[in-house]
XYZ file of C-alpha atoms in Angstrom:
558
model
C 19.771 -25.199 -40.072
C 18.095 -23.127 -37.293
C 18.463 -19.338 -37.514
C 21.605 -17.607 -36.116
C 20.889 -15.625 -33.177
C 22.630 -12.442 -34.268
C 21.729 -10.260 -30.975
C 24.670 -9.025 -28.856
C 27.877 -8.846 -31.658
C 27.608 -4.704 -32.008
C 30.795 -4.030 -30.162
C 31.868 -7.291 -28.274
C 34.628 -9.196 -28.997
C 33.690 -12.363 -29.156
C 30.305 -11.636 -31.145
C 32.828 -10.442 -33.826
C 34.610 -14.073 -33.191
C 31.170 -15.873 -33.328
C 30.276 -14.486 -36.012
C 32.615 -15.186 -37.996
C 33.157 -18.979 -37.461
C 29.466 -18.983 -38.321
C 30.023 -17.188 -41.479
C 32.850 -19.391 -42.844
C 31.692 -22.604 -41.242
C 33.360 -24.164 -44.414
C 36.021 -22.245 -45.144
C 40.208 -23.173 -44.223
C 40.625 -20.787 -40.751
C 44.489 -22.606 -39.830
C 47.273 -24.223 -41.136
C 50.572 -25.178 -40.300
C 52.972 -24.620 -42.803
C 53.598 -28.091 -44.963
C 51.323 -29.350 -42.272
C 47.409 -30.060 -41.085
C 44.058 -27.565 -42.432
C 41.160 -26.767 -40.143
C 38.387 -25.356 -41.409
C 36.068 -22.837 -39.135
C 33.887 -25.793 -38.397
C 36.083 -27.531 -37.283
C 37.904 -25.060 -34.696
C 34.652 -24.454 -33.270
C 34.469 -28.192 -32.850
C 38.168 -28.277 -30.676
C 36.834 -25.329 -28.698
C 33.344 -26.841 -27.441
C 35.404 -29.902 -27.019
C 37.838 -27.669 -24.327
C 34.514 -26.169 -23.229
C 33.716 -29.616 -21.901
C 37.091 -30.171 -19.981
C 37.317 -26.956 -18.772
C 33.700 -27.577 -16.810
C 34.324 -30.808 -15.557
C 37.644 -29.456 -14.241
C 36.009 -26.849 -12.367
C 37.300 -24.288 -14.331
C 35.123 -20.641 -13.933
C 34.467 -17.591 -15.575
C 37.788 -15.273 -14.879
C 39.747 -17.997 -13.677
C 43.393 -18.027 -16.008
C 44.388 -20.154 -17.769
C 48.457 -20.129 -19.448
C 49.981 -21.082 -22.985
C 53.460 -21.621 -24.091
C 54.851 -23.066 -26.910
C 55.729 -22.322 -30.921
C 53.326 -20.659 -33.382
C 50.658 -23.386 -34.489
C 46.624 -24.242 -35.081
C 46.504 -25.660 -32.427
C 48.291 -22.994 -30.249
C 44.939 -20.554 -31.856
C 42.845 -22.688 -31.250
C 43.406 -23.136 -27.552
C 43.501 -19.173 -27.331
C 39.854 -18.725 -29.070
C 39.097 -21.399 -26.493
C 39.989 -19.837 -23.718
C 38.407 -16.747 -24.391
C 34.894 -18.227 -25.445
C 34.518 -19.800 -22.142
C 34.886 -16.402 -20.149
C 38.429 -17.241 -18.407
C 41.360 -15.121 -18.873
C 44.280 -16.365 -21.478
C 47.990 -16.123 -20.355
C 49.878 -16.580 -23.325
C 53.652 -16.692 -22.558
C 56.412 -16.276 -25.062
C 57.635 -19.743 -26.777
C 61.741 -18.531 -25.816
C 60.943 -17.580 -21.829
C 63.488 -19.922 -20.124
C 61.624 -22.488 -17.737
C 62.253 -20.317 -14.655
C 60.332 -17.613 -16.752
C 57.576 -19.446 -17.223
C 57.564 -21.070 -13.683
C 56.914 -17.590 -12.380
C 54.476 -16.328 -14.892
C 52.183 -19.751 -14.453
C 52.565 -18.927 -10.734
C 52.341 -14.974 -10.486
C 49.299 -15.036 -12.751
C 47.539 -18.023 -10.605
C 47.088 -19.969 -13.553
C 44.769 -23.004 -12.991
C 45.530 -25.065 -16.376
C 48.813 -24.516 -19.053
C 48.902 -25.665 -22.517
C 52.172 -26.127 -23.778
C 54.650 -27.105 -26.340
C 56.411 -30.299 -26.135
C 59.836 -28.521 -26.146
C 58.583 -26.682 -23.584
C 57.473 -29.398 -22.017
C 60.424 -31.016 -21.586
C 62.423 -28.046 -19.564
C 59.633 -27.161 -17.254
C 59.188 -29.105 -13.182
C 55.519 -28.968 -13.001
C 56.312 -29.455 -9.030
C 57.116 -26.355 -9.013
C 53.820 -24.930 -10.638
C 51.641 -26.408 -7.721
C 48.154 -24.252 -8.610
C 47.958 -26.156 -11.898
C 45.021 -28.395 -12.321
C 45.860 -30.096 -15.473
C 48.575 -29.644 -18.548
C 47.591 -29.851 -22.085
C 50.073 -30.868 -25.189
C 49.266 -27.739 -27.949
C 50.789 -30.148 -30.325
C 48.115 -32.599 -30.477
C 45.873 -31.277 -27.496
C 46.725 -34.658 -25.260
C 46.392 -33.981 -21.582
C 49.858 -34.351 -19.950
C 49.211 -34.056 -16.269
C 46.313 -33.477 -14.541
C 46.058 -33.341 -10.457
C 42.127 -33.249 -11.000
C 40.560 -36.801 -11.685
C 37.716 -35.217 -13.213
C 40.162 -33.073 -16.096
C 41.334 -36.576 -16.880
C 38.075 -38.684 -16.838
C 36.640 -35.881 -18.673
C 39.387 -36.025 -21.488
C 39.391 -39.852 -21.626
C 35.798 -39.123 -22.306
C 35.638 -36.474 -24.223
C 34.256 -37.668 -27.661
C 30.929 -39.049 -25.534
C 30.777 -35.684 -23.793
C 30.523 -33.931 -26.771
C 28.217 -36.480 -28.562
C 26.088 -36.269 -25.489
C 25.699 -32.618 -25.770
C 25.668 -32.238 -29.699
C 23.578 -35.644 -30.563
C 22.912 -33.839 -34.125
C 26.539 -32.888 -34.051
C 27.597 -29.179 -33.966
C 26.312 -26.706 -36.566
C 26.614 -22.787 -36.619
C 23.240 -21.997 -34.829
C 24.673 -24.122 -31.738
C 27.338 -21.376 -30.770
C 26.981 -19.493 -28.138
C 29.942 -17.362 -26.804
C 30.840 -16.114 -23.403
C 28.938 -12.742 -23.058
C 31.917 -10.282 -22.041
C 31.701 -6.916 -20.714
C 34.135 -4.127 -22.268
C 36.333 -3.410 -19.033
C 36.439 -7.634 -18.758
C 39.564 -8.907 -18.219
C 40.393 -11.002 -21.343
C 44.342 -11.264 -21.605
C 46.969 -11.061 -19.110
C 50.337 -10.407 -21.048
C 54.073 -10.199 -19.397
C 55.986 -7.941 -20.863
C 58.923 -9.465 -19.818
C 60.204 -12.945 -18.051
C 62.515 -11.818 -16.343
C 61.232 -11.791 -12.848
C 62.679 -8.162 -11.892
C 61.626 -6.896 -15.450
C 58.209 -8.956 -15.412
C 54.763 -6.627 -15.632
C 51.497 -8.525 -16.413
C 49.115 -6.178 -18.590
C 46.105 -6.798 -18.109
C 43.853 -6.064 -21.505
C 40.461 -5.731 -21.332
C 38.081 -6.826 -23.845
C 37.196 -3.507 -25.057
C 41.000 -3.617 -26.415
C 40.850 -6.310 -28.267
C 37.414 -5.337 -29.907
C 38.315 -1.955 -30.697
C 41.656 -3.338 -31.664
C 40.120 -5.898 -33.896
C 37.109 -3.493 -35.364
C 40.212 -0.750 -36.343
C 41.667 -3.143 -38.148
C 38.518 -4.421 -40.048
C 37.228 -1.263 -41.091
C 40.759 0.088 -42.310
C 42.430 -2.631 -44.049
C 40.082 -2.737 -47.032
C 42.506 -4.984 -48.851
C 42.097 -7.930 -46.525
C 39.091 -10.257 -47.916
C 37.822 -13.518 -46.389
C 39.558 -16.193 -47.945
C 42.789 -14.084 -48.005
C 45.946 -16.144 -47.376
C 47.896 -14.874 -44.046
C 51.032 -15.708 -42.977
C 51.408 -16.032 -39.280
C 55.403 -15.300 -38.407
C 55.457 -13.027 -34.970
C 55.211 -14.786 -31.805
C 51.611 -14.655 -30.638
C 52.390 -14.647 -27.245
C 52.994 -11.009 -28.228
C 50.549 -8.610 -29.092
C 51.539 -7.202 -32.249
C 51.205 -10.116 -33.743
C 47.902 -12.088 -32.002
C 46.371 -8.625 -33.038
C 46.494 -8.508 -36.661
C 47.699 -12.065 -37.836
C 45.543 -13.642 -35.846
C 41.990 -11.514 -34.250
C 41.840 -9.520 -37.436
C 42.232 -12.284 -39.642
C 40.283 -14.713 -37.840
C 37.187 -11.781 -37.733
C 37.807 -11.180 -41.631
C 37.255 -14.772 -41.916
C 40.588 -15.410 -43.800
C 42.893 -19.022 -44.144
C 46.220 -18.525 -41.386
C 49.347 -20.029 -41.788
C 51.555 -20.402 -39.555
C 55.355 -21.059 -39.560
C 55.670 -23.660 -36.881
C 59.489 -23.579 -37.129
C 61.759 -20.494 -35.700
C 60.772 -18.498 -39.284
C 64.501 -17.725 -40.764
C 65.143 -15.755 -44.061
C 64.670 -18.621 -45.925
C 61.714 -20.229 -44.323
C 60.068 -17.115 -44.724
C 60.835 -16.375 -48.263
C 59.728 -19.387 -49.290
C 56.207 -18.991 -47.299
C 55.521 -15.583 -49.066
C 56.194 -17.568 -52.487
C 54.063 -20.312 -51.787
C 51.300 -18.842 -49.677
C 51.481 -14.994 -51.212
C 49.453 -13.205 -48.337
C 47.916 -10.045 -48.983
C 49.254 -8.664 -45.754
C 52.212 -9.036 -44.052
C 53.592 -7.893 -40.589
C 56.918 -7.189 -40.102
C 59.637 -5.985 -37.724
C 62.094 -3.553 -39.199
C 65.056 -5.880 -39.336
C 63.232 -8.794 -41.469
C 62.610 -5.392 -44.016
C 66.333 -3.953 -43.684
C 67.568 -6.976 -44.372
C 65.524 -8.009 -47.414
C 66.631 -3.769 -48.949
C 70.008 -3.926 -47.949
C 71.223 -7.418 -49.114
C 69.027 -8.300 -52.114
C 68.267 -4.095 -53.267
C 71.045 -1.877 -52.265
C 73.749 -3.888 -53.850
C 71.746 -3.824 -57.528
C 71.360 0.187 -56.976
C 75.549 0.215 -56.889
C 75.460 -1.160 -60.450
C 77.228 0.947 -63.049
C 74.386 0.573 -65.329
C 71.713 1.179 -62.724
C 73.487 4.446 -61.717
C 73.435 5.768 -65.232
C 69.597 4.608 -65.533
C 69.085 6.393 -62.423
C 70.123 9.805 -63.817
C 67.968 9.931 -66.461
C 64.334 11.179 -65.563
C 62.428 8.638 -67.986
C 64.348 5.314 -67.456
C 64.755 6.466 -63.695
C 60.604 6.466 -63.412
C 61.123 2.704 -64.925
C 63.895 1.067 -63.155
C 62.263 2.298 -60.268
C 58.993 1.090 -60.435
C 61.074 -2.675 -61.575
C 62.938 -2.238 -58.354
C 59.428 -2.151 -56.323
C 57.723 -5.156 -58.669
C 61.179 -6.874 -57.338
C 60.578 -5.786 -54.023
C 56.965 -7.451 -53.911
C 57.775 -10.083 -55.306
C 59.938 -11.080 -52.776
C 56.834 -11.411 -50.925
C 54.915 -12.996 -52.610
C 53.835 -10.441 -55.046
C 50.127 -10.217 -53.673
C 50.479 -7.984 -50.862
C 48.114 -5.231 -50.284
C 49.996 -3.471 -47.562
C 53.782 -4.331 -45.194
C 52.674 -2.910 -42.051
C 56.497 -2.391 -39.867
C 55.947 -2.173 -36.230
C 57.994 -2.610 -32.938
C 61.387 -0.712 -33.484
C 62.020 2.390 -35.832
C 62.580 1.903 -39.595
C 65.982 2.861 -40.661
C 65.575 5.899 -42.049
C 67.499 5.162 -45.115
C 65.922 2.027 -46.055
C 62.268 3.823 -45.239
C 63.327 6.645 -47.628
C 63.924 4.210 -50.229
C 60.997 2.425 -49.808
C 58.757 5.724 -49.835
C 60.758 6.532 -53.370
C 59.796 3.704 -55.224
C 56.257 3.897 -53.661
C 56.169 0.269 -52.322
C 53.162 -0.670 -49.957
C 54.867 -0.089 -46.955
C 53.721 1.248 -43.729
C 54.758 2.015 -40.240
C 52.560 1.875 -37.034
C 53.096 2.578 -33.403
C 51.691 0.619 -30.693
C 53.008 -1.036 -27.066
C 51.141 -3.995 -25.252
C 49.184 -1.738 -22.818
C 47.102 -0.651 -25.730
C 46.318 -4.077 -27.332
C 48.723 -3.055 -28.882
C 47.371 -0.183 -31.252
C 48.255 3.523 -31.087
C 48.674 5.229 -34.500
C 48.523 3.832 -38.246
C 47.931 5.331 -41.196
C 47.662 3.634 -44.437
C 50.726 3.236 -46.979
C 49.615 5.922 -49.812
C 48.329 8.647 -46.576
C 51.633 7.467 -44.422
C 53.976 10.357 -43.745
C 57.883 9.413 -43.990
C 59.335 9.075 -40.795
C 56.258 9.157 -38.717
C 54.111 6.500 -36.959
C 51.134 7.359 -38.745
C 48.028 9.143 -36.985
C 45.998 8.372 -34.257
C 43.642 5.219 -34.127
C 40.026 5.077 -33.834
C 39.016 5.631 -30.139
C 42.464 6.596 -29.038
C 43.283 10.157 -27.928
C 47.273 10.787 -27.704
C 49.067 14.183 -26.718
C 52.622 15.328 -26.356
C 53.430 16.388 -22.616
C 55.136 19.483 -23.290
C 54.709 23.272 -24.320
C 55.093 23.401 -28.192
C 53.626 19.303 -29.292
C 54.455 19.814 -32.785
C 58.337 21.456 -31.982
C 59.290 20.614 -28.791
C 59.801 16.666 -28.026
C 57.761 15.565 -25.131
C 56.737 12.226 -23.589
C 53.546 10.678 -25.805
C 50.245 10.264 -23.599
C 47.231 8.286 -24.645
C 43.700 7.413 -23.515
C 41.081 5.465 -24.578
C 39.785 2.048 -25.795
C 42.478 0.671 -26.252
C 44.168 1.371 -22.962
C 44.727 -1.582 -20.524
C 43.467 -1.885 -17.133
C 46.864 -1.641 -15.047
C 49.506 -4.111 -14.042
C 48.149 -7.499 -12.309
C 49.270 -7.290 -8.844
C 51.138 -4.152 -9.433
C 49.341 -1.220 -7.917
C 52.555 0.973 -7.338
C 53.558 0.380 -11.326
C 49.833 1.208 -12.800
C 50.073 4.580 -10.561
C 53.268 5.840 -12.536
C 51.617 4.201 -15.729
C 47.932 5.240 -15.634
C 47.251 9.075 -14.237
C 43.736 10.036 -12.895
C 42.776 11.365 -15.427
C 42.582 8.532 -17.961
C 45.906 9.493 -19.552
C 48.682 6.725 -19.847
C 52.254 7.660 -20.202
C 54.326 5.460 -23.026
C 57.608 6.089 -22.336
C 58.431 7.606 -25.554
C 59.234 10.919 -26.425
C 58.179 12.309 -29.642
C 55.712 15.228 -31.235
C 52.818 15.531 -33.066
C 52.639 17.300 -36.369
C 49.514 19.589 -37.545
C 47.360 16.587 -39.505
C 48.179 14.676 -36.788
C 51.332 12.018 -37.749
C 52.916 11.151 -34.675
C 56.907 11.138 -34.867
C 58.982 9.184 -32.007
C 62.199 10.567 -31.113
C 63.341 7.934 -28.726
C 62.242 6.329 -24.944
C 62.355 8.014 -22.302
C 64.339 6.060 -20.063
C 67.067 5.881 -22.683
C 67.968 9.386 -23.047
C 71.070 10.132 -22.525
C 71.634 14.036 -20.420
C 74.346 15.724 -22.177
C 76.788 17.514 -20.180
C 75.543 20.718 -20.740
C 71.622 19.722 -19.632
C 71.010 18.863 -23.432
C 69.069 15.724 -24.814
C 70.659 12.947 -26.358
C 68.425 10.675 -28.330
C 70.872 7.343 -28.703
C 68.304 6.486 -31.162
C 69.325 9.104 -33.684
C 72.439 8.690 -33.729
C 72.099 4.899 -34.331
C 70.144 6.173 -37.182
C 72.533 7.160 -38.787
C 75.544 4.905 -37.851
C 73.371 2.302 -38.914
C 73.378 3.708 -42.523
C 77.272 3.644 -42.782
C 79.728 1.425 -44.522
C 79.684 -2.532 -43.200
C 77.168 -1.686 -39.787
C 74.865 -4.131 -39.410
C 73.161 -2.781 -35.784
C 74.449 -0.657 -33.019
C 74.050 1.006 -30.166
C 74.921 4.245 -29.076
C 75.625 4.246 -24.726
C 76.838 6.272 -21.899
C 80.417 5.328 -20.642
C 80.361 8.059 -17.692
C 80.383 11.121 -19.048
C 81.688 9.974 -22.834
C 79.295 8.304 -25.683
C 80.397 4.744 -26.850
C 79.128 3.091 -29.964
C 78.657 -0.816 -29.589
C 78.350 -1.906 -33.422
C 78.025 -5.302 -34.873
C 79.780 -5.000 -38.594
C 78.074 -6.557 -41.462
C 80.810 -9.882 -41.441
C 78.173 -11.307 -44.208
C 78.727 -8.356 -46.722
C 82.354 -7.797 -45.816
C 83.091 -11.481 -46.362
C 81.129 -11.225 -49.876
C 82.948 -7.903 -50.846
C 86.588 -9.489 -49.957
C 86.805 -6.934 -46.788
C 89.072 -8.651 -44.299
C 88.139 -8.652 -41.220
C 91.276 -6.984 -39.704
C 90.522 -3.572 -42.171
C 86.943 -3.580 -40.376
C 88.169 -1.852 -37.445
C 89.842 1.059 -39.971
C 86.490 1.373 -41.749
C 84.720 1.849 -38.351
C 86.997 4.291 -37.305
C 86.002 6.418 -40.492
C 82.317 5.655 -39.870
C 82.572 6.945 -36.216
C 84.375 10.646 -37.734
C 81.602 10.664 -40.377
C 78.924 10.319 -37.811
C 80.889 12.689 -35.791
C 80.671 15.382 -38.392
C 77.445 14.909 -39.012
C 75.995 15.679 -35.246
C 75.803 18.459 -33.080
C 78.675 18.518 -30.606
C 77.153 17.286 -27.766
C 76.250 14.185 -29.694
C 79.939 13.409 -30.231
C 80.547 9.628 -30.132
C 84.539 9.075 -28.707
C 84.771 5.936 -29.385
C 83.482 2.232 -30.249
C 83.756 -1.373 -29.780
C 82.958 -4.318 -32.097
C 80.774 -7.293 -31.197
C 81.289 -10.427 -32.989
C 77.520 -11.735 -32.659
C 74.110 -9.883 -33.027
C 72.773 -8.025 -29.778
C 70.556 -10.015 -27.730
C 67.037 -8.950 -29.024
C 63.766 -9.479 -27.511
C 60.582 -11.548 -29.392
C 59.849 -8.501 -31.433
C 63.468 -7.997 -32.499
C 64.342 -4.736 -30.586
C 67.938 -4.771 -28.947
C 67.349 -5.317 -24.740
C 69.050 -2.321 -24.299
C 69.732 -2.705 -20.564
C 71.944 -5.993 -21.232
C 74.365 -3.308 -23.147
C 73.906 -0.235 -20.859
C 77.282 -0.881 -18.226
């Protein structure tokens, strides 16, 4: 084997990515769950085989290139593709309706699209009329292509490659698109709804200082390590630390090719046990309040409870439980995307189980603030990243709630064809406003206190976070989720009950709307008098959530 030209990895993306594959050249990279296993070797093989096509299609450096469908090797390996060959990667969320996804292929100027076959199926390529050729992620099969060299190419592909690689491809042979850090590498949508729709557009400075964060402060994560891949990719949370990080650590992904329910994902943490897991707060709630909570009700785990010597011990049982249930390997639960109920994170912090939160938003990669689970502060975000500045826009930071500002590596470039929206977003100084309010204590820990554009002014000028109050609805008797909203100049709570629980506890469903009404004077008590809730209504099905499983408030807010 020829030596590996190590020059240009200190601080580039994809030297970190190169580096890597050449590192674990025979070690598992992907799987799909119950399904096919490619080593490093061979994803570098797929990618300098989609080098190949993407030349003789006349694809160039910058030009886009779009990806839609469900969670899979193949869907990575596309990605990585992409990226290596110096043109920018769209990825698109997998539940986008086709319209969606018409205007994101279109609005971006996409020149190619992988995609899923249920996908697929819904979209009218007519109406995608810049697209030079469609790939199948499931088996990476060309679909369409309006350029005859894309298809001759791909009919050809296995003598292109042979041509190129006559001694077939070995580590020394890879050489990586040679990005700059204010590059464009990812154009993301933060929405698909056309009025809602913002493409961020993330440098490759993001993703490397996202990426190097993550590999110099997750010292639990080894090569080798077993990952399971469960948040939609498409989004940032997860490609950012399921996939980049684990793909740079040189560990074995798996990913959950089907929509990942409670059971599919319970049995994946048995059978795979990862050593970390990413999580939005409602897969954790749920886990606490239907499998833990109940147990801690127990007449004989009250009495425990009381006494200091068997409480230390049923306690520490209750968190062996806890990690067991996934997969009893895990170094760290890193929560992310929507708050942490605040009773269920209190418990978790009591019984010391590996659990922490972190606050990030696409714009940034998506990484703001972590901190890890035995230096995490209760109720906040965690501190500041690596290369990230953040301050709190208002007189007293660590009293007095302001919106969060950030700067730094991290940051995104603006909003593709969207000069008036990166104005309001990005100041001229470097500064980028969230949209959340929050403050910033003295070592640091950031602490959210709700989004700007959903506070609620009270009718004396005062601030009403609907997010605390939800808080603490949410911990009352049979509520599953709510939401707390402005009906003129009155607060209404929108709650969907717990039917599950009140079905297992014999609670008819007609003695539900009693309960509630003692929840809502409860809650009432509990909150200043400008927070006064009047009212509520009951919803029979979930709220409509977006990919990372936060309510889409503005469906809910007439």
């Amino acid at each position: 084997m020829s030596k590996i030209d190590t020059k240009n990895w200190e601080n580039r993306f994809l030297g970190l990515i190169e580096r890597s594959i050449q590192t674990h050249w025979e070690q598992p990279a992907f799987s799909d769950y119950r399904g096919d296993t490619f080593r490093y070797k061979d994803v570098a093989m797929e990618i300098a085989r989609l080098h190949l096509l993407f030349d003789k299609a006349g694809l160039r450096r910058g030009d886009k290139i779009a990806l839609v469908g469900r969670n899979s090797s193949r869907w990575a390996i596309s990605f990585f593709a992409i990226l290596s060959y110096g043109a920018v990667a769209v990825p698109i969320l997998n539940d986008f309706k086709p319209d969606n996804i018409h205007h994101i292929v279109n609005h971006s100027e996409a020149k190619a699209l992988f995609v899923g076959a249920t996908n697929w199926e819904n979209l009218n390529e007519g109406q995608m009329p810049n697209l030079r050729f469609c790939m199948l992620i499931d088996r990476l099969e060309m679909l369409e292509s309006r350029s005859r060299h894309a298809a001759k190419a791909w009919d050809e592909i296995d003598r292109l490659f042979d041509k190129k690689y006559p001694k077939g491809l070995t580590p020394d042979r890879l050489r990586y698109h040679l990005e700059k850090p204010n590059e464009l590498a990812v154009l993301n949508y933060t929405s698909g709804t056309t009025s809602f729709s913002k493409g961020v557009m993330i440098p490759y400075r993001s993703l490397w200082s996202n990426t190097k964060f993550a590999a110099d402060h997750l010292p639990f994560v080894h090569p080798g390590d077993p990952i399971v891949c469960m948040l939609p990719m498409a989004h940032m949370y997860g490609l950012a630390f399921e996939i980049l990080n684990s793909v740079n650590k040189g560990c074995h992904v798996h990913f959950l090719t089907r929509t990942p329910s409670p059971k599919i994902i319970t049995e994946a943490f048995n059978r795979i046990r990862p050593t970390l897991i990413l999580a939005v707060p409602l897969i954790i709630e749920k886990i606490v309040r239907n499998r833990i909570f109940p147990e801690l009700k127990k007449t004989p785990i009250q009495l425990a409870l009381k006494v200091p010597f068997t409480r230390e011990l049923v306690l520490r049982k209750i968190s062996e439980r806890l990690l067991a249930a996934f997969g009893g390997r895990v170094g760290e639960v890193v929560i992310g995307g929507a708050a942490l109920n605040r009773e269920v994170e209190t418990f978790l912090h009591r019984i010391r189980f590996p659990y922490t939160v972190g606050y990030g938003m696409t714009e940034c990669g998506p990484l703001i603030s972590y901190a890890q689970w035995d230096a995490f502060e209760p109720g906040s975000v965690g501190r500041v990243v690596d290369r990230m500045e953040a301050r709190i826009d208002s007189k007293d930071p660590e009293r007095e709630v302001g919106e969060i500002l950030v700067r730094g590596d991290n940051v995104m470039l603006g909003y593709y064809k969207n000069p008036e929206a990166t104005k309001a977003t990005l100041l001229a100084d470097g500064w980028m406003r969230t949209g959340d309010l929050g403050v910033i204590s003295a070592d640091g820990s950031i602490f959210i206190r709700g989004r700007s554009k959903t506070m609620i002014l009270g009718p004396s000028g005062q601030n009403i976070y609907p997010e605390e109050i939800e808080d603490k609805l949410n911990n009352l008797p049979y509520v599953a989720e709510s939401l707390v909203v402005a009906r003129g100049k009155r607060l209404v709570a929108l709650i969907y009950p717990n039917w599950e629980l009140a079905d297992k506890a014999g609670v008819s469903h007609d003695k539900i709307e009693s309960i509630m009404k003692r929840n809502l004077k409860t809650l009432n008590d509990a909150m200043p008098d400008f927070c006064f809730v009047s009212s509520f209504q009951l919803y029979a099905e979930e709220f409509e959530k977006t990919p990372k499983r936060s309510i889409k408030r503005y469906l809910y807010s007439e």
